[in-house]
Coordinates of C-alpha atoms and ligand atoms in Angstrom, one line a residue:
M1 CA -16.0 -26.2 4.6
K2 CA -14.8 -22.5 5.2
I3 CA -15.1 -19.4 3.1
R4 CA -11.6 -18.1 2.2
S5 CA -11.0 -14.8 0.7
E6 CA -9.0 -15.5 -2.7
I7 CA -7.2 -12.6 -4.5
I8 CA -8.2 -13.5 -8.2
G9 CA -6.6 -10.5 -10.0
C10 CA -4.6 -7.3 -9.8
G11 CA -3.8 -4.3 -11.7
S12 CA -2.0 -0.9 -11.3
Y13 CA -1.5 2.3 -12.9
L14 CA 1.0 5.2 -12.9
P15 CA 0.6 8.7 -14.2
E16 CA 2.6 9.3 -17.4
R17 CA 4.8 12.0 -16.1
C18 CA 8.0 10.4 -14.4
V19 CA 10.2 12.7 -12.5
S20 CA 13.9 11.7 -11.8
N21 CA 15.8 12.9 -8.5
D22 CA 18.0 15.0 -11.2
E23 CA 14.9 16.8 -12.5
L24 CA 13.6 17.4 -9.0
S25 CA 17.0 18.9 -8.1
K26 CA 16.1 21.9 -10.6
T27 CA 13.3 23.1 -8.4
V28 CA 14.0 21.7 -5.0
D29 CA 17.4 22.4 -2.9
T30 CA 18.5 18.5 -3.0
N31 CA 20.4 16.1 -5.2
D32 CA 20.3 12.6 -6.5
E33 CA 22.9 11.2 -4.1
W34 CA 21.1 12.5 -0.9
I35 CA 17.8 10.9 -1.9
R36 CA 19.1 7.6 -3.1
S37 CA 21.4 7.1 0.0
R38 CA 18.7 8.0 2.5
S39 CA 15.8 6.4 0.9
G40 CA 16.6 4.2 -2.1
I41 CA 14.3 6.5 -4.3
E42 CA 15.5 7.2 -8.0
Q43 CA 12.2 8.7 -9.5
R44 CA 8.6 9.1 -9.0
Y45 CA 5.5 9.7 -11.0
I46 CA 3.3 12.7 -10.7
A47 CA -0.3 13.0 -11.8
A48 CA -1.1 15.4 -14.5
E49 CA -3.2 18.6 -14.0
G50 CA -6.7 17.6 -14.0
E51 CA -5.9 13.9 -13.2
F52 CA -7.5 13.0 -9.9
T53 CA -7.1 10.1 -7.4
S54 CA -10.2 8.6 -8.8
D55 CA -8.8 8.5 -12.4
L56 CA -5.8 6.6 -11.3
A57 CA -8.0 4.3 -9.1
L58 CA -10.3 3.7 -12.2
A59 CA -7.4 2.8 -14.4
A60 CA -5.8 0.2 -12.0
S61 CA -9.3 -1.2 -11.3
R62 CA -10.0 -1.9 -15.0
R63 CA -6.7 -3.6 -15.1
A64 CA -7.5 -5.8 -12.1
L65 CA -10.9 -6.8 -13.4
E66 CA -9.5 -7.7 -16.7
H67 CA -6.7 -9.8 -15.0
A68 CA -9.3 -11.4 -12.8
G69 CA -11.5 -12.1 -16.0
I70 CA -14.7 -10.7 -14.5
D71 CA -17.2 -7.8 -15.3
A72 CA -17.6 -4.9 -12.9
S73 CA -21.2 -6.0 -12.3
E74 CA -20.0 -8.9 -10.4
I75 CA -18.4 -6.7 -7.8
D76 CA -20.7 -6.1 -4.7
L77 CA -18.3 -3.9 -2.5
V78 CA -15.6 -1.3 -3.6
I79 CA -13.2 -0.2 -0.9
C80 CA -10.7 2.5 -1.7
A81 CA -7.8 3.2 0.5
T82 CA -6.8 6.7 0.2
T83 CA -5.5 9.7 1.9
T84 CA -5.8 12.2 -1.0
P85 CA -9.6 11.7 -2.1
D86 CA -10.8 13.7 -4.9
N87 CA -13.1 15.6 -2.7
T88 CA -13.6 15.6 1.2
F89 CA -16.7 13.8 0.3
P90 CA -18.4 11.9 -1.5
S91 CA -15.8 9.0 -1.3
T92 CA -13.5 8.3 -4.0
A93 CA -14.7 4.6 -3.9
T94 CA -18.2 5.8 -5.0
K95 CA -16.9 7.8 -8.0
V96 CA -14.9 4.7 -9.1
Q97 CA -18.2 2.6 -8.7
H98 CA -20.0 5.0 -10.8
K99 CA -17.2 5.3 -13.6
L100 CA -17.1 1.6 -13.9
G101 CA -20.8 1.6 -14.5
M102 CA -22.0 -0.2 -11.3
T103 CA -25.4 0.4 -9.9
N104 CA -25.2 -2.3 -7.5
G105 CA -23.3 -3.1 -4.2
A106 CA -21.7 -0.6 -1.7
A107 CA -18.7 1.6 -1.9
F108 CA -16.6 3.4 0.8
D109 CA -13.2 4.8 1.5
I110 CA -10.6 3.8 4.2
Q111 CA -8.3 6.2 5.8
A112 CA -5.2 4.6 7.4
V113 CA -2.6 6.5 5.4
C114 CA 0.3 4.1 4.3
S115 CA -1.3 1.1 6.1
G116 CA -4.6 1.8 4.1
F117 CA -4.3 -1.2 1.7
V118 CA -3.5 -3.5 4.7
Y119 CA -6.6 -2.2 6.6
G120 CA -8.6 -2.6 3.4
L121 CA -7.3 -6.2 3.0
A122 CA -8.6 -6.9 6.6
T123 CA -11.9 -5.3 5.9
A124 CA -12.5 -7.0 2.6
D125 CA -11.5 -10.4 4.1
N126 CA -14.0 -9.8 7.1
F127 CA -16.8 -8.8 4.8
I128 CA -16.3 -11.9 2.7
R129 CA -16.0 -14.4 5.5
C130 CA -19.0 -12.9 7.3
G131 CA -21.0 -13.5 4.0
Q132 CA -21.8 -9.7 3.6
A133 CA -19.8 -9.4 0.3
K134 CA -19.0 -12.0 -2.3
T135 CA -16.5 -10.1 -4.5
V136 CA -14.7 -7.1 -3.5
L137 CA -12.7 -4.5 -5.4
L138 CA -10.0 -3.2 -3.2
I139 CA -8.0 -0.2 -4.5
G140 CA -5.1 1.8 -3.0
A141 CA -4.8 5.2 -4.8
E142 CA -3.0 8.4 -4.1
T143 CA -2.1 11.7 -5.4
F144 CA 0.3 12.6 -2.7
S145 CA 2.0 15.3 -4.8
R146 CA -1.1 17.5 -4.0
I147 CA -0.5 17.4 -0.3
L148 CA 3.1 18.0 -0.2
D149 CA 5.1 21.1 0.7
W150 CA 7.4 21.5 -2.3
T151 CA 9.4 23.9 -0.1
D152 CA 10.1 21.3 2.4
R153 CA 12.9 19.2 1.0
S154 CA 13.1 16.6 3.8
T155 CA 9.6 15.4 2.8
C156 CA 8.7 16.6 -0.8
V157 CA 11.4 14.2 -2.4
L158 CA 10.1 10.9 -0.7
F159 CA 6.5 10.7 -2.3
G160 CA 4.8 9.9 -5.5
D161 CA 1.4 9.2 -7.2
G162 CA -0.2 6.0 -8.4
A163 CA -2.8 3.3 -7.8
G164 CA -3.1 -0.4 -7.4
A165 CA -6.1 -2.5 -7.3
V166 CA -7.0 -6.2 -6.4
V167 CA -10.2 -8.4 -6.9
I168 CA -11.0 -10.6 -3.8
R169 CA -13.5 -13.3 -4.1
G170 CA -14.9 -15.5 -1.4
A171 CA -14.5 -19.4 -2.2
E172 CA -15.4 -22.3 -0.2
Q173 CA -12.5 -24.4 0.9
E174 CA -12.0 -27.6 2.8
T175 CA -10.1 -27.2 6.1
G176 CA -8.9 -30.4 8.0
S177 CA -10.4 -31.2 11.3
N178 CA -6.8 -30.6 12.8
G179 CA -6.7 -27.3 11.0
K180 CA -3.7 -28.3 9.0
G181 CA -5.5 -27.6 5.8
H182 CA -5.6 -23.9 6.9
N183 CA -2.3 -22.7 5.5
S184 CA -2.2 -24.7 2.2
G185 CA -5.3 -23.3 0.4
R186 CA -5.2 -20.3 -1.6
G187 CA -6.3 -16.8 -0.2
I188 CA -6.0 -14.5 2.8
L189 CA -4.7 -16.6 5.6
S190 CA -4.9 -13.8 8.3
T191 CA -4.8 -10.0 8.5
H192 CA -3.4 -8.1 11.6
I193 CA -4.0 -4.3 12.2
H194 CA -3.1 -2.0 14.9
S195 CA -2.9 1.8 15.7
D196 CA -1.5 4.0 18.4
G197 CA -2.8 7.5 18.2
S198 CA -0.4 9.0 20.7
N199 CA 2.1 9.4 18.0
Y200 CA -0.1 11.3 15.6
D201 CA 2.1 14.3 15.6
I202 CA 5.2 12.6 14.1
L203 CA 3.5 12.2 10.7
Y204 CA 0.4 14.3 10.0
V205 CA -1.1 16.8 7.6
D206 CA -1.5 20.4 9.1
G207 CA -4.9 20.9 7.7
G208 CA -8.4 19.5 7.3
P209 CA -12.0 20.4 6.9
S210 CA -12.8 20.6 10.5
S211 CA -9.6 22.2 11.8
T212 CA -8.4 24.8 9.1
Q213 CA -10.9 24.2 6.3
T214 CA -7.7 23.8 4.2
V215 CA -6.2 20.6 2.7
G216 CA -3.0 21.2 4.4
H217 CA 0.6 19.8 3.8
L218 CA 2.3 16.7 5.0
R219 CA 4.6 17.1 8.0
M220 CA 6.9 14.3 9.3
N221 CA 9.6 13.9 11.9
G222 CA 11.5 11.4 9.8
R223 CA 13.8 10.0 12.4
E224 CA 10.9 9.2 14.7
V225 CA 8.9 7.6 11.9
F226 CA 11.8 5.6 10.9
R227 CA 12.3 4.2 14.6
H228 CA 8.7 3.4 15.0
A229 CA 8.5 1.7 11.6
V230 CA 11.5 -0.7 12.3
T231 CA 10.1 -1.6 15.7
N232 CA 6.2 -2.1 14.7
L233 CA 6.9 -3.8 11.5
A234 CA 9.3 -6.5 13.0
S235 CA 6.5 -7.1 15.8
I236 CA 3.7 -7.4 13.2
V237 CA 5.5 -9.6 11.1
D238 CA 6.1 -12.1 13.9
E239 CA 2.4 -11.6 15.0
A240 CA 1.3 -12.8 11.5
L241 CA 3.5 -15.8 11.5
I242 CA 2.7 -17.0 15.1
A243 CA -0.9 -16.8 14.2
N244 CA -0.5 -19.2 11.3
N245 CA 2.0 -21.4 12.9
L246 CA 4.5 -20.5 10.2
D247 CA 8.2 -20.0 10.1
R248 CA 10.1 -17.1 8.7
S249 CA 11.5 -19.5 6.0
D250 CA 8.1 -20.3 5.0
I251 CA 7.6 -16.9 3.3
D252 CA 8.3 -16.8 -0.4
W253 CA 7.9 -13.1 -1.0
L254 CA 7.9 -10.1 1.2
V255 CA 5.6 -7.3 -0.3
P256 CA 6.2 -4.4 1.9
H257 CA 4.8 -0.9 1.9
Q258 CA 7.4 1.0 -0.1
A259 CA 8.4 4.0 2.1
N260 CA 12.0 3.7 2.2
K261 CA 14.5 1.1 1.2
R262 CA 16.4 1.2 4.6
I263 CA 13.2 0.4 6.6
I264 CA 12.4 -2.5 4.0
D265 CA 16.0 -3.8 4.3
S266 CA 15.8 -3.9 8.1
T267 CA 12.4 -5.8 8.0
A268 CA 14.0 -8.2 5.7
K269 CA 17.0 -8.6 7.8
K270 CA 14.9 -9.4 10.7
L271 CA 13.1 -12.2 8.8
G272 CA 16.4 -13.5 7.6
M273 CA 15.2 -13.0 3.9
S274 CA 17.7 -12.3 1.0
Q275 CA 17.1 -9.3 -1.1
D276 CA 15.9 -11.4 -4.0
K277 CA 12.8 -12.4 -2.1
V278 CA 11.7 -8.8 -1.4
V279 CA 9.7 -7.0 -3.9
L280 CA 11.2 -3.5 -4.1
T281 CA 9.6 -0.8 -6.1
V282 CA 10.4 2.2 -4.1
D283 CA 13.4 3.0 -6.2
K284 CA 10.9 3.6 -9.3
H285 CA 7.7 4.7 -7.5
A286 CA 8.7 6.4 -4.4
N287 CA 6.4 6.3 -1.4
T288 CA 2.8 6.2 -2.9
S289 CA 1.2 5.4 0.5
A290 CA -1.9 3.3 0.3
A291 CA -1.0 2.5 -3.3
S292 CA 2.4 1.1 -2.8
I293 CA 1.6 -2.5 -1.8
P294 CA -0.8 -3.2 -4.6
L295 CA 1.7 -1.6 -7.2
A296 CA 4.5 -3.7 -5.9
L297 CA 2.2 -6.9 -5.9
D298 CA 1.1 -6.1 -9.4
T299 CA 4.6 -5.6 -10.6
A300 CA 5.9 -8.9 -9.1
V301 CA 2.9 -10.9 -10.4
K302 CA 3.0 -9.5 -13.9
D303 CA 6.7 -10.0 -14.4
G304 CA 6.4 -13.7 -13.3
R305 CA 8.2 -13.4 -9.9
I306 CA 5.0 -14.3 -7.7
K307 CA 3.6 -17.6 -8.8
R308 CA 0.5 -19.6 -7.7
G309 CA 0.9 -21.1 -4.3
D310 CA 3.6 -18.6 -3.2
L311 CA 3.3 -17.5 0.4
L312 CA 3.3 -13.7 0.4
L313 CA 3.7 -11.4 3.5
L314 CA 2.2 -7.8 3.1
E315 CA 3.2 -5.2 5.8
A316 CA 2.9 -1.4 6.2
M317 CA 3.1 1.3 8.7
G318 CA 1.8 4.7 8.2
G319 CA 0.4 8.0 10.0
G320 CA -1.7 7.5 12.9
L321 CA 0.4 5.6 13.7
T322 CA -1.2 2.7 12.0
W323 CA 0.4 -0.5 11.0
G324 CA -0.6 -4.0 9.8
A325 CA 0.2 -7.1 7.9
G326 CA -1.4 -9.9 6.0
L327 CA -0.4 -13.4 4.8
V328 CA -1.7 -14.4 1.5
R329 CA -1.4 -17.6 -0.4
W330 CA -1.2 -16.5 -4.1
Ligands
ACO401 N1 18.3 16.9 0.0 C1 19.4 17.2 0.6 N2 19.6 17.5 2.0 C2 18.5 17.2 2.7 C3 17.2 16.9 2.2 C4 17.2 16.6 0.8 N3 16.0 16.4 0.3 N4 16.4 16.6 3.2 C5 17.0 17.0 4.4 N5 18.3 17.4 4.1 C6 19.2 17.6 4.9 C7 18.8 18.3 6.2 O1 18.7 19.8 5.9 C8 19.9 17.9 7.4 O2 21.0 18.9 7.1 P1 21.8 19.3 8.4 O3 22.3 18.2 8.9 O4 22.7 20.2 7.7 O5 20.7 20.1 9.1 C9 20.2 16.7 6.9 O6 19.8 16.6 5.4 C10 19.5 15.6 7.6 O7 19.9 14.4 7.2 P2 19.9 13.2 8.1 O8 19.7 13.5 9.6 O9 21.0 12.3 7.9 O10 18.5 12.6 7.6 P3 18.0 11.2 7.8 O11 19.2 10.1 7.8 O12 17.4 11.2 9.3 O13 17.1 10.8 6.8 C11 14.9 10.5 6.2 C12 16.0 11.6 6.6 C13 15.1 9.9 4.7 C14 13.5 11.3 6.1 C15 14.8 9.4 7.2 O14 14.6 10.0 8.6 C16 13.7 8.4 7.0 O15 13.8 7.7 6.1 N6 12.5 8.4 7.7 C17 11.4 7.6 7.5 C18 10.5 8.4 6.9 C19 9.6 7.8 5.9 O16 10.0 6.9 5.3 N7 8.4 8.2 5.9 C20 7.6 7.8 4.8 C21 6.2 8.0 5.3 S1 5.9 7.0 6.7 C22 5.8 5.6 5.9 O17 5.4 5.4 5.0 C23 6.2 4.5 6.9

């Protein structure tokens, strides 16, 4: 018997205000055609004044707990992947823990920008398989609108706000002595994370508590990020498949980080996957950083595309650079 981390529920939340490309064009020197053709984005959601990352995280978490059919008191670890916490400290995870009425367990944030959810998945899986946590609430939540330079049209049109969450629980599963049972059971089969700090300056925020005592704004060399994303995502996908002795054709759904449709198309092409096996939400949500994978996952689970037993490949790349993947049997 082995402990396997099973995702038993998911949920997501988007702010009320939806801003189309056309609406954005009224205040930013841009147009729908440019944004659509370069990124696939049609609209994004923007948090209301006074609505914080923890509020989005809480709403997504409540939905995930409801979907899992469990009470917050059963959670013993809350992990929040975010680059846009309410405050420098305490962590947004502790705020969510409190708002859920939890007085038990532990809570912390993870900072891996757009790869945050995959980093969180790896962390949750390891805590569970080591026996240090039984049931983890993993959240990806962002208010990226607050760190955008709205005078920089090359970046501000690409991002949005939102949150997604999953409940992950350890379950004992039988594994065959030849290891063949490994891939058929439900849960997280493996996670793979990487970083390379040498490219920190192609995607970063030009402020912070220690350096400028300000929050700062997102800065990006789009072309360089694009180039690294295509290369790193292709290699991480292969790494995940090889580790599990699986073929590209075994994957039922690609659930990628939603940065840019062209990056997603390129990864799908390398996998030989048709568009109808790729969960695409970047058109409606834009890039919500750490929230994008759980938002996409929840969308495809709730509309019935992702079914029990399906094999999902989750992958992301973000600032750092950081990148990673997870294979999950739903
Ligand atoms: N509207 C209209 N014109 C614009 C806009 C805009 N919003 N932004 C830039 N332009 C103009 C520029 O001024 C420039 O004009 P010029 O040629 O007259 O100087 C021109 O468009 C630049 O266009 P391209 O070079 O064709 O831009 P490119 O094809 O490189 O696309 C983009 C830019 C979309 C940022 C692309 O590089 C990209 O997708 N990079 C990946 C970045 C990404 O997805 N980051 C997300 C965060 S990282 C992550 O999550 C993985």
